[in-house]
Tab-separated table of C-alpha atoms (C1' of nucleotides) in Angstrom:
chain	number	residue	atom	x	y	z
F	740	UNK	CA	141.827	120.546	129.049
F	741	UNK	CA	141.360	117.052	127.992
F	742	UNK	CA	141.030	113.752	130.034
F	743	UNK	CA	143.969	111.333	129.341
F	744	UNK	CA	143.816	109.089	126.565
F	745	UNK	CA	140.634	110.574	125.162
F	746	UNK	CA	140.694	111.030	121.402
F	747	UNK	CA	142.549	113.909	119.616
F	748	UNK	CA	139.430	114.907	117.567
F	749	UNK	CA	138.489	118.496	117.775
F	750	UNK	CA	136.026	118.325	120.564
F	751	UNK	CA	134.132	115.604	118.907
F	752	UNK	CA	130.303	115.623	118.596
F	753	UNK	CA	128.014	114.338	121.627
F	754	UNK	CA	129.316	110.842	122.030
F	755	UNK	CA	126.266	109.161	120.229
F	756	UNK	CA	125.151	105.985	121.876
F	757	UNK	CA	125.953	102.482	120.251
F	758	UNK	CA	122.804	101.316	118.473
F	759	UNK	CA	120.374	98.993	120.360
F	760	UNK	CA	121.751	95.361	119.941
F	761	UNK	CA	118.152	94.135	119.014
F	762	UNK	CA	118.065	96.826	116.504
F	763	UNK	CA	121.280	95.706	114.771
F	764	UNK	CA	119.990	92.184	114.718
F	765	UNK	CA	116.839	93.050	113.048
F	766	UNK	CA	118.730	95.284	110.778
F	767	UNK	CA	121.122	92.314	109.883
F	768	UNK	CA	118.566	90.165	109.352
F	769	UNK	CA	116.861	92.310	106.998
F	770	UNK	CA	120.361	92.305	105.150
F	771	UNK	CA	120.790	88.609	105.179
F	772	UNK	CA	117.156	87.902	104.154
F	773	UNK	CA	117.418	90.520	101.479
F	774	UNK	CA	120.811	88.630	100.237
F	775	UNK	CA	119.463	85.249	100.286
F	776	UNK	CA	116.328	85.883	98.511
F	777	UNK	CA	118.567	87.455	95.472
F	778	UNK	CA	120.800	84.285	95.834
F	779	UNK	CA	117.795	82.137	95.977
F	780	UNK	CA	116.290	83.836	92.802
F	781	UNK	CA	117.818	81.269	90.075
F	782	UNK	CA	116.210	78.400	91.902
F	783	UNK	CA	113.099	80.061	92.268
F	784	UNK	CA	113.199	79.290	96.040
F	785	UNK	CA	111.670	81.724	98.811
F	786	UNK	CA	113.529	82.381	102.302
F	787	UNK	CA	111.134	80.391	104.174
F	788	UNK	CA	110.972	77.440	101.630
F	789	UNK	CA	114.743	77.356	101.487
F	790	UNK	CA	114.891	77.489	105.318
F	791	UNK	CA	112.564	74.506	105.643
F	792	UNK	CA	114.676	72.531	103.023
F	793	UNK	CA	117.851	73.261	104.589
F	794	UNK	CA	116.402	72.241	108.002
F	795	UNK	CA	115.175	68.993	106.671
F	796	UNK	CA	118.397	68.484	104.685
F	797	UNK	CA	120.178	68.489	108.128
F	798	UNK	CA	117.667	66.387	110.347
F	799	UNK	CA	115.675	64.546	107.904
F	800	UNK	CA	112.372	62.682	108.864
F	801	UNK	CA	110.597	65.933	111.308
F	802	UNK	CA	107.174	66.328	111.129
F	803	UNK	CA	105.527	69.505	110.295
F	804	UNK	CA	105.068	70.262	113.804
F	805	UNK	CA	108.605	69.779	114.729
F	806	UNK	CA	109.843	71.828	111.705
F	807	UNK	CA	107.469	74.536	112.832
F	808	UNK	CA	108.992	74.771	116.081
F	809	UNK	CA	112.405	74.675	114.728
F	810	UNK	CA	111.881	77.806	112.746
F	811	UNK	CA	109.861	79.210	115.210
F	812	UNK	CA	106.419	79.422	113.248
F	813	UNK	CA	103.139	78.286	113.346
F	814	UNK	CA	102.246	74.702	112.194
F	815	UNK	CA	99.573	76.405	110.189
F	816	UNK	CA	102.376	78.673	108.527
F	817	UNK	CA	104.554	75.677	108.001
F	818	UNK	CA	101.866	73.493	106.409
F	819	UNK	CA	101.923	76.107	103.646
F	820	UNK	CA	105.741	75.970	103.098
F	821	UNK	CA	105.815	72.371	103.230
F	822	UNK	CA	102.650	71.756	100.769
F	823	UNK	CA	104.098	73.822	98.081
F	824	UNK	CA	107.688	72.143	98.464
F	825	UNK	CA	105.666	68.893	98.490
F	826	UNK	CA	103.909	69.831	95.253
F	827	UNK	CA	107.086	70.751	93.429
F	828	UNK	CA	108.270	67.645	94.077
F	829	UNK	CA	111.044	68.831	96.361
F	830	UNK	CA	109.766	67.025	99.566
F	831	UNK	CA	108.209	63.515	100.089
F	832	UNK	CA	106.182	63.029	103.145
F	833	UNK	CA	105.438	59.673	104.423
F	834	UNK	CA	103.403	58.380	107.800
F	835	UNK	CA	104.977	57.601	110.531
F	836	UNK	CA	105.036	53.762	111.417
F	837	UNK	CA	103.453	53.670	114.896
F	838	UNK	CA	101.659	56.971	114.550
F	839	UNK	CA	99.545	57.413	111.149
F	840	UNK	CA	98.705	60.786	112.039
F	841	UNK	CA	102.173	62.014	111.829
F	842	UNK	CA	103.624	62.774	108.724
F	843	UNK	CA	107.328	62.788	108.268
F	844	UNK	CA	109.135	64.726	105.429
F	845	UNK	CA	112.172	64.309	103.740
F	846	UNK	CA	114.066	65.576	100.725
F	847	UNK	CA	113.478	63.955	97.377
F	848	UNK	CA	116.366	63.594	95.259
F	849	UNK	CA	115.490	66.811	93.073
F	850	UNK	CA	115.013	68.459	96.756
F	851	UNK	CA	118.731	67.077	97.660
F	852	UNK	CA	120.016	68.709	94.311
F	853	UNK	CA	118.255	72.339	94.715
F	854	UNK	CA	119.325	72.757	98.066
F	855	UNK	CA	122.943	72.002	97.119
F	856	UNK	CA	122.474	74.692	94.543
F	857	UNK	CA	121.097	76.947	97.081
F	858	UNK	CA	123.739	76.311	99.649
F	859	UNK	CA	126.627	77.306	97.684
F	860	UNK	CA	125.062	80.649	96.909
F	861	UNK	CA	124.317	80.965	100.539
F	862	UNK	CA	127.725	79.933	101.667
F	863	UNK	CA	129.059	82.678	99.551
F	864	UNK	CA	126.977	85.204	100.948
F	865	UNK	CA	127.899	84.057	104.540
F	866	UNK	CA	131.738	84.323	103.391
F	867	UNK	CA	131.263	87.810	102.319
F	868	UNK	CA	129.286	88.841	105.562
F	869	UNK	CA	131.854	87.204	107.814
F	870	UNK	CA	134.979	88.538	105.689
F	871	UNK	CA	137.812	89.018	107.676
F	872	UNK	CA	136.446	87.739	110.792
F	873	UNK	CA	138.658	84.803	112.130
F	874	UNK	CA	137.220	81.372	112.503
F	875	UNK	CA	137.853	81.551	116.361
F	876	UNK	CA	135.556	84.914	116.429
F	877	UNK	CA	133.170	83.376	113.840
F	878	UNK	CA	132.434	80.634	116.358
F	879	UNK	CA	132.203	82.819	119.029
F	880	UNK	CA	129.690	84.911	116.904
F	881	UNK	CA	127.531	82.035	116.553
F	882	UNK	CA	127.818	80.454	120.059
F	883	UNK	CA	126.698	83.728	121.367
F	884	UNK	CA	123.672	84.116	118.868
F	885	UNK	CA	122.658	80.383	119.942
F	886	UNK	CA	122.912	81.488	123.576
F	887	UNK	CA	120.569	84.227	122.918
F	888	UNK	CA	117.751	82.279	121.117
F	889	UNK	CA	117.996	79.980	123.881
F	890	UNK	CA	117.887	82.598	126.498
F	891	UNK	CA	114.606	83.649	124.996
F	892	UNK	CA	113.308	80.755	125.702
F	893	UNK	CA	113.214	79.607	122.110
F	894	UNK	CA	115.997	76.668	122.371
F	895	UNK	CA	117.689	75.340	119.575
F	896	UNK	CA	118.417	71.870	120.351
F	897	UNK	CA	115.807	71.119	123.198
F	898	UNK	CA	114.161	67.970	122.781
F	899	UNK	CA	112.187	68.906	119.984
F	900	UNK	CA	113.978	72.448	119.519
F	901	UNK	CA	110.918	73.511	120.738
P	808	UNK	CA	141.276	53.927	119.887
P	809	UNK	CA	140.493	57.625	120.489
P	810	UNK	CA	142.016	60.678	119.372
P	811	UNK	CA	143.725	62.522	122.425
P	812	UNK	CA	141.325	65.408	123.297
P	813	UNK	CA	138.127	63.760	121.872
P	814	UNK	CA	135.225	63.396	124.038
P	815	UNK	CA	134.466	60.726	126.650
P	816	UNK	CA	130.759	60.326	125.201
P	817	UNK	CA	129.778	56.574	124.136
P	818	UNK	CA	130.634	56.502	120.329
P	819	UNK	CA	128.340	59.679	119.689
P	820	UNK	CA	125.909	60.089	117.106
P	821	UNK	CA	127.246	61.473	113.808
P	822	UNK	CA	128.725	64.945	114.532
P	823	UNK	CA	125.702	67.284	113.429
P	824	UNK	CA	126.980	70.108	111.613
P	825	UNK	CA	126.665	73.442	113.421
P	826	UNK	CA	123.485	75.180	112.172
P	827	UNK	CA	124.160	77.882	109.348
P	828	UNK	CA	125.227	81.318	111.086
P	829	UNK	CA	122.716	82.863	108.791
P	830	UNK	CA	119.929	80.350	110.084
P	831	UNK	CA	120.878	81.337	113.653
P	832	UNK	CA	120.552	85.228	112.932
P	833	UNK	CA	117.100	84.595	111.212
P	834	UNK	CA	115.837	82.498	114.101
P	835	UNK	CA	117.063	84.923	116.711
P	836	UNK	CA	115.526	87.725	114.852
P	837	UNK	CA	111.891	86.213	115.184
P	838	UNK	CA	112.745	85.399	118.788
P	839	UNK	CA	113.406	89.189	119.197
P	840	UNK	CA	110.689	90.606	117.494
P	841	UNK	CA	108.291	88.278	119.108
P	842	UNK	CA	109.407	89.375	122.517
P	843	UNK	CA	109.431	92.827	121.574
P	844	UNK	CA	106.187	92.909	119.914
P	845	UNK	CA	105.010	91.360	123.340
P	846	UNK	CA	106.531	94.107	125.483
P	847	UNK	CA	105.313	96.671	122.857
P	848	UNK	CA	101.241	95.854	123.240
P	849	UNK	CA	100.746	98.280	126.596
P	850	UNK	CA	101.772	101.256	124.654
P	851	UNK	CA	100.093	99.971	121.428
P	852	UNK	CA	103.068	99.886	119.091
P	853	UNK	CA	104.230	97.575	116.260
P	854	UNK	CA	107.737	96.499	116.091
P	855	UNK	CA	108.307	98.873	112.687
P	856	UNK	CA	106.586	101.853	114.414
P	857	UNK	CA	108.782	101.478	117.658
P	858	UNK	CA	111.881	101.035	115.602
P	859	UNK	CA	111.178	104.372	113.395
P	860	UNK	CA	110.555	105.882	117.045
P	861	UNK	CA	113.794	104.630	118.355
P	862	UNK	CA	115.686	105.637	115.623
P	863	UNK	CA	114.446	109.151	115.632
P	864	UNK	CA	114.962	109.343	119.201
P	865	UNK	CA	118.628	108.654	118.492
P	866	UNK	CA	118.961	111.017	115.479
P	867	UNK	CA	116.322	113.573	115.506
P	868	UNK	CA	115.380	115.520	111.950
P	869	UNK	CA	115.962	112.575	109.802
P	870	UNK	CA	113.872	112.620	106.738
P	871	UNK	CA	111.674	109.866	105.411
P	872	UNK	CA	113.964	108.543	102.985
P	873	UNK	CA	117.031	108.756	105.587
P	874	UNK	CA	114.757	106.802	107.993
P	875	UNK	CA	114.169	104.462	105.093
P	876	UNK	CA	117.642	103.719	104.486
P	877	UNK	CA	118.677	103.439	108.243
P	878	UNK	CA	115.931	100.843	108.600
P	879	UNK	CA	116.518	99.128	105.446
P	880	UNK	CA	113.044	99.439	104.129
P	881	UNK	CA	111.731	101.336	101.242
P	882	UNK	CA	110.575	104.780	101.456
P	883	UNK	CA	107.097	103.828	100.291
P	884	UNK	CA	107.085	101.480	103.493
P	885	UNK	CA	108.336	103.859	105.864
P	886	UNK	CA	105.917	106.517	104.713
P	887	UNK	CA	103.185	104.428	105.976
P	888	UNK	CA	104.742	104.288	109.507
P	889	UNK	CA	105.637	107.575	109.644
P	890	UNK	CA	101.862	108.668	108.733
P	891	UNK	CA	100.525	106.623	111.616
P	892	UNK	CA	103.144	108.140	114.106
P	893	UNK	CA	102.120	111.368	112.823
P	894	UNK	CA	98.486	111.035	113.060
P	895	UNK	CA	99.017	109.866	116.530
P	896	UNK	CA	100.751	112.912	117.430
P	897	UNK	CA	104.039	110.910	118.307
P	898	UNK	CA	105.841	112.255	115.898
P	899	UNK	CA	106.009	116.150	114.224
P	900	UNK	CA	107.354	116.447	110.737
P	901	UNK	CA	108.324	119.939	109.248
P	902	UNK	CA	109.534	121.324	106.259
P	903	UNK	CA	113.380	121.815	106.093
P	904	UNK	CA	114.518	125.344	105.587
P	905	UNK	CA	116.395	125.561	102.428
P	906	UNK	CA	114.722	122.500	100.739
P	907	UNK	CA	110.889	122.762	100.963
P	908	UNK	CA	110.430	119.228	99.758
P	909	UNK	CA	112.472	117.501	102.556
P	910	UNK	CA	110.207	117.078	105.696
P	911	UNK	CA	112.382	116.333	108.473
P	912	UNK	CA	110.808	114.382	111.413
P	913	UNK	CA	111.188	114.773	115.184
P	914	UNK	CA	109.505	113.011	118.140
P	915	UNK	CA	106.618	114.991	119.776
P	916	UNK	CA	107.101	115.329	123.869
P	917	UNK	CA	104.227	112.467	123.796
P	918	UNK	CA	106.505	110.757	121.522
P	919	UNK	CA	109.457	111.066	123.858
P	920	UNK	CA	107.034	109.759	126.560
P	921	UNK	CA	105.894	106.666	124.481
P	922	UNK	CA	109.491	105.947	123.476
P	923	UNK	CA	110.764	105.841	126.919
P	924	UNK	CA	108.253	103.446	128.659
P	925	UNK	CA	108.633	101.135	125.363
P	926	UNK	CA	112.420	101.467	126.131
P	927	UNK	CA	112.305	99.947	129.437
P	928	UNK	CA	110.629	96.841	128.433
P	929	UNK	CA	112.951	96.379	125.715
P	930	UNK	CA	115.773	96.673	127.655
P	931	UNK	CA	114.464	94.486	129.930
P	932	UNK	CA	113.946	91.672	127.097
P	933	UNK	CA	117.944	92.709	126.175
P	934	UNK	CA	118.791	91.891	129.707
P	935	UNK	CA	117.269	88.578	129.477
P	936	UNK	CA	118.640	87.895	126.226
P	937	UNK	CA	122.089	88.534	127.254
P	938	UNK	CA	122.032	87.387	130.674
P	939	UNK	CA	125.289	86.067	131.796
P	940	UNK	CA	127.266	87.332	128.981
P	941	UNK	CA	130.000	89.769	129.938
P	942	UNK	CA	130.373	93.209	129.069
P	943	UNK	CA	132.983	92.600	127.078
P	944	UNK	CA	131.394	90.002	125.321
P	945	UNK	CA	128.311	91.861	124.772
P	946	UNK	CA	130.262	94.540	123.123
P	947	UNK	CA	132.148	91.949	120.919
P	948	UNK	CA	128.809	90.817	119.563
P	949	UNK	CA	127.500	94.135	118.978
P	950	UNK	CA	130.491	95.090	117.092
P	951	UNK	CA	130.602	91.969	114.893
P	952	UNK	CA	126.964	92.095	114.324
P	953	UNK	CA	127.901	95.539	113.064
P	954	UNK	CA	130.343	94.487	110.931
P	955	UNK	CA	128.366	91.872	109.381
P	956	UNK	CA	125.748	94.368	108.522
P	957	UNK	CA	128.818	96.720	106.817
P	958	UNK	CA	130.136	93.812	105.068
P	959	UNK	CA	126.774	93.334	103.436
P	960	UNK	CA	127.012	96.574	101.884
P	961	UNK	CA	124.330	98.065	104.257
P	962	UNK	CA	126.153	100.354	106.309
P	963	UNK	CA	124.921	101.751	109.569
P	964	UNK	CA	126.864	105.033	109.826
P	965	UNK	CA	127.574	105.730	106.077
P	966	UNK	CA	127.336	109.495	105.348
P	967	UNK	CA	123.724	108.769	105.684
P	968	UNK	CA	123.432	105.056	106.741
P	969	UNK	CA	122.604	104.181	103.606
G	517	DC	C1'	88.388	62.945	127.629
G	518	DC	C1'	92.779	65.082	126.669
G	519	DA	C1'	96.807	66.160	124.022
G	520	DA	C1'	99.256	66.426	119.710
G	521	DT	C1'	99.201	66.852	115.031
G	522	DT	C1'	97.435	67.937	110.548
G	523	DT	C1'	95.062	70.858	107.785
G	524	DC	C1'	91.351	74.068	105.923
G	525	DA	C1'	89.579	78.765	105.884
G	526	DG	C1'	89.761	83.630	106.653
G	527	DA	C1'	92.556	87.874	108.161
G	528	DG	C1'	95.821	90.764	108.754
G	529	DT	C1'	100.463	92.984	108.794
G	530	DA	C1'	104.035	94.914	106.532
G	531	DA	C1'	106.619	94.740	103.190
G	532	DC	C1'	106.815	95.446	97.702
G	533	DT	C1'	106.704	97.402	92.726
G	534	DG	C1'	104.710	101.103	89.886
G	535	DA	C1'	103.563	105.549	89.156
G	536	DT	C1'	103.082	110.914	89.767
G	537	DA	C1'	104.502	115.390	91.443
G	538	DT	C1'	107.984	118.746	93.290
G	539	DC	C1'	112.502	120.819	94.264
G	540	DG	C1'	117.267	121.994	93.709
B	1301	DC	C1'	116.817	117.320	82.170
B	1302	DC	C1'	118.663	114.791	86.381
B	1303	DG	C1'	118.539	113.053	90.873
B	1304	DA	C1'	116.688	112.823	95.284
B	1305	DT	C1'	112.379	113.301	98.054
B	1306	DA	C1'	107.554	112.445	99.115
B	1307	DT	C1'	103.677	110.128	98.567
B	1308	DC	C1'	99.493	107.835	96.475
B	1309	DA	C1'	97.667	103.373	94.833
B	1310	DG	C1'	97.442	98.489	94.431
B	1311	DT	C1'	99.673	94.218	95.085
B	1312	DT	C1'	102.274	90.523	97.145
B	1313	DA	C1'	104.743	87.501	100.563
B	1314	DC	C1'	104.201	85.768	104.684
B	1315	DT	C1'	102.342	84.591	108.793
B	1316	DC	C1'	98.772	84.490	111.987
B	1317	DT	C1'	94.210	83.436	114.530
B	1318	DG	C1'	90.170	80.129	114.721
B	1319	DA	C1'	88.262	75.368	113.816
B	1320	DA	C1'	87.869	70.810	112.611
B	1321	DA	C1'	89.256	66.052	111.882
B	1322	DT	C1'	92.453	62.316	113.437
B	1323	DT	C1'	95.116	59.617	116.317
B	1324	DG	C1'	97.162	57.514	120.341
DNA sequence: CCAATTTCAGAGTAACTGATATCG
DNA sequence: CCGATATCAGTTACTCTGAAATTG
């Protein structure tokens, strides 16, 4: 005897529970990072470096502290990344008029060029990852992910994305 | 004049593009890892350790190589984690009958106990993260994430989850 | 004096690559 | 001999904690 609507499969093994969602998130992140790292090899950028460049491209003029909060790392970590990018001439930092302590970062023309090249590669990766998902479902997915980030108290657009 | 259906907001700043979805994934993963790390402190487990225990709890008898593929790390990395868990008596490894080279891992009673305690904490975190999302939407989210993992070529349930 | 920002210095975790040995 | 597994050893990438200086 079989419950109505059940699968026709022969007895079927114990119904393995779905993987924990946090586990899937971690696994996906690893796959994404590996993919991005590979895509970034030609322009000689690490994932943290590309992340910083990319954020600065969207929101120019962020300070090191702001950038750190945005990417959920400590300012001590971000200063390393930013220092490297500055040394390579991809980022320019200038003192905030009105608060000499704060140094606001912006992409140099070369930084713009590099991030544009990297973006192409990353977009290709995203297309591959989202292949077959409709635009609507993709939007839902992004929205839900953002919602999750916020629910964990790491807002993505708080006054300072803190 | 204003297009029909447009927002009523006064002029509104340049329509900032939505954050890149891979960026949101990375950001969420960082938040999740931080949360899990905090939740795991009482049982003195690292995130990689908990991940391994958790996977073994669902799929007992995996080899080091299988476990490595499942979690998307190299076997050289996994052997370290597994070694530590074995030394702490949370995992027991025994030679596969039929292939002496392969050592299959399983949780010890103590390992079962620890993972159960950790699970409670992690589940609380997931509840917080998914708060307000309906069960249906949560299922969609998980499904889409799994789909993304697969699309990137890192299947979650291939013959060997390779 | 306090809070935020910047930044140097020292560690530490977690991951990697390379190499070796065994087994089927 | 080949392919998969296990595992030792060395190294690297990334981030962290601690501390000090500066600014408003």
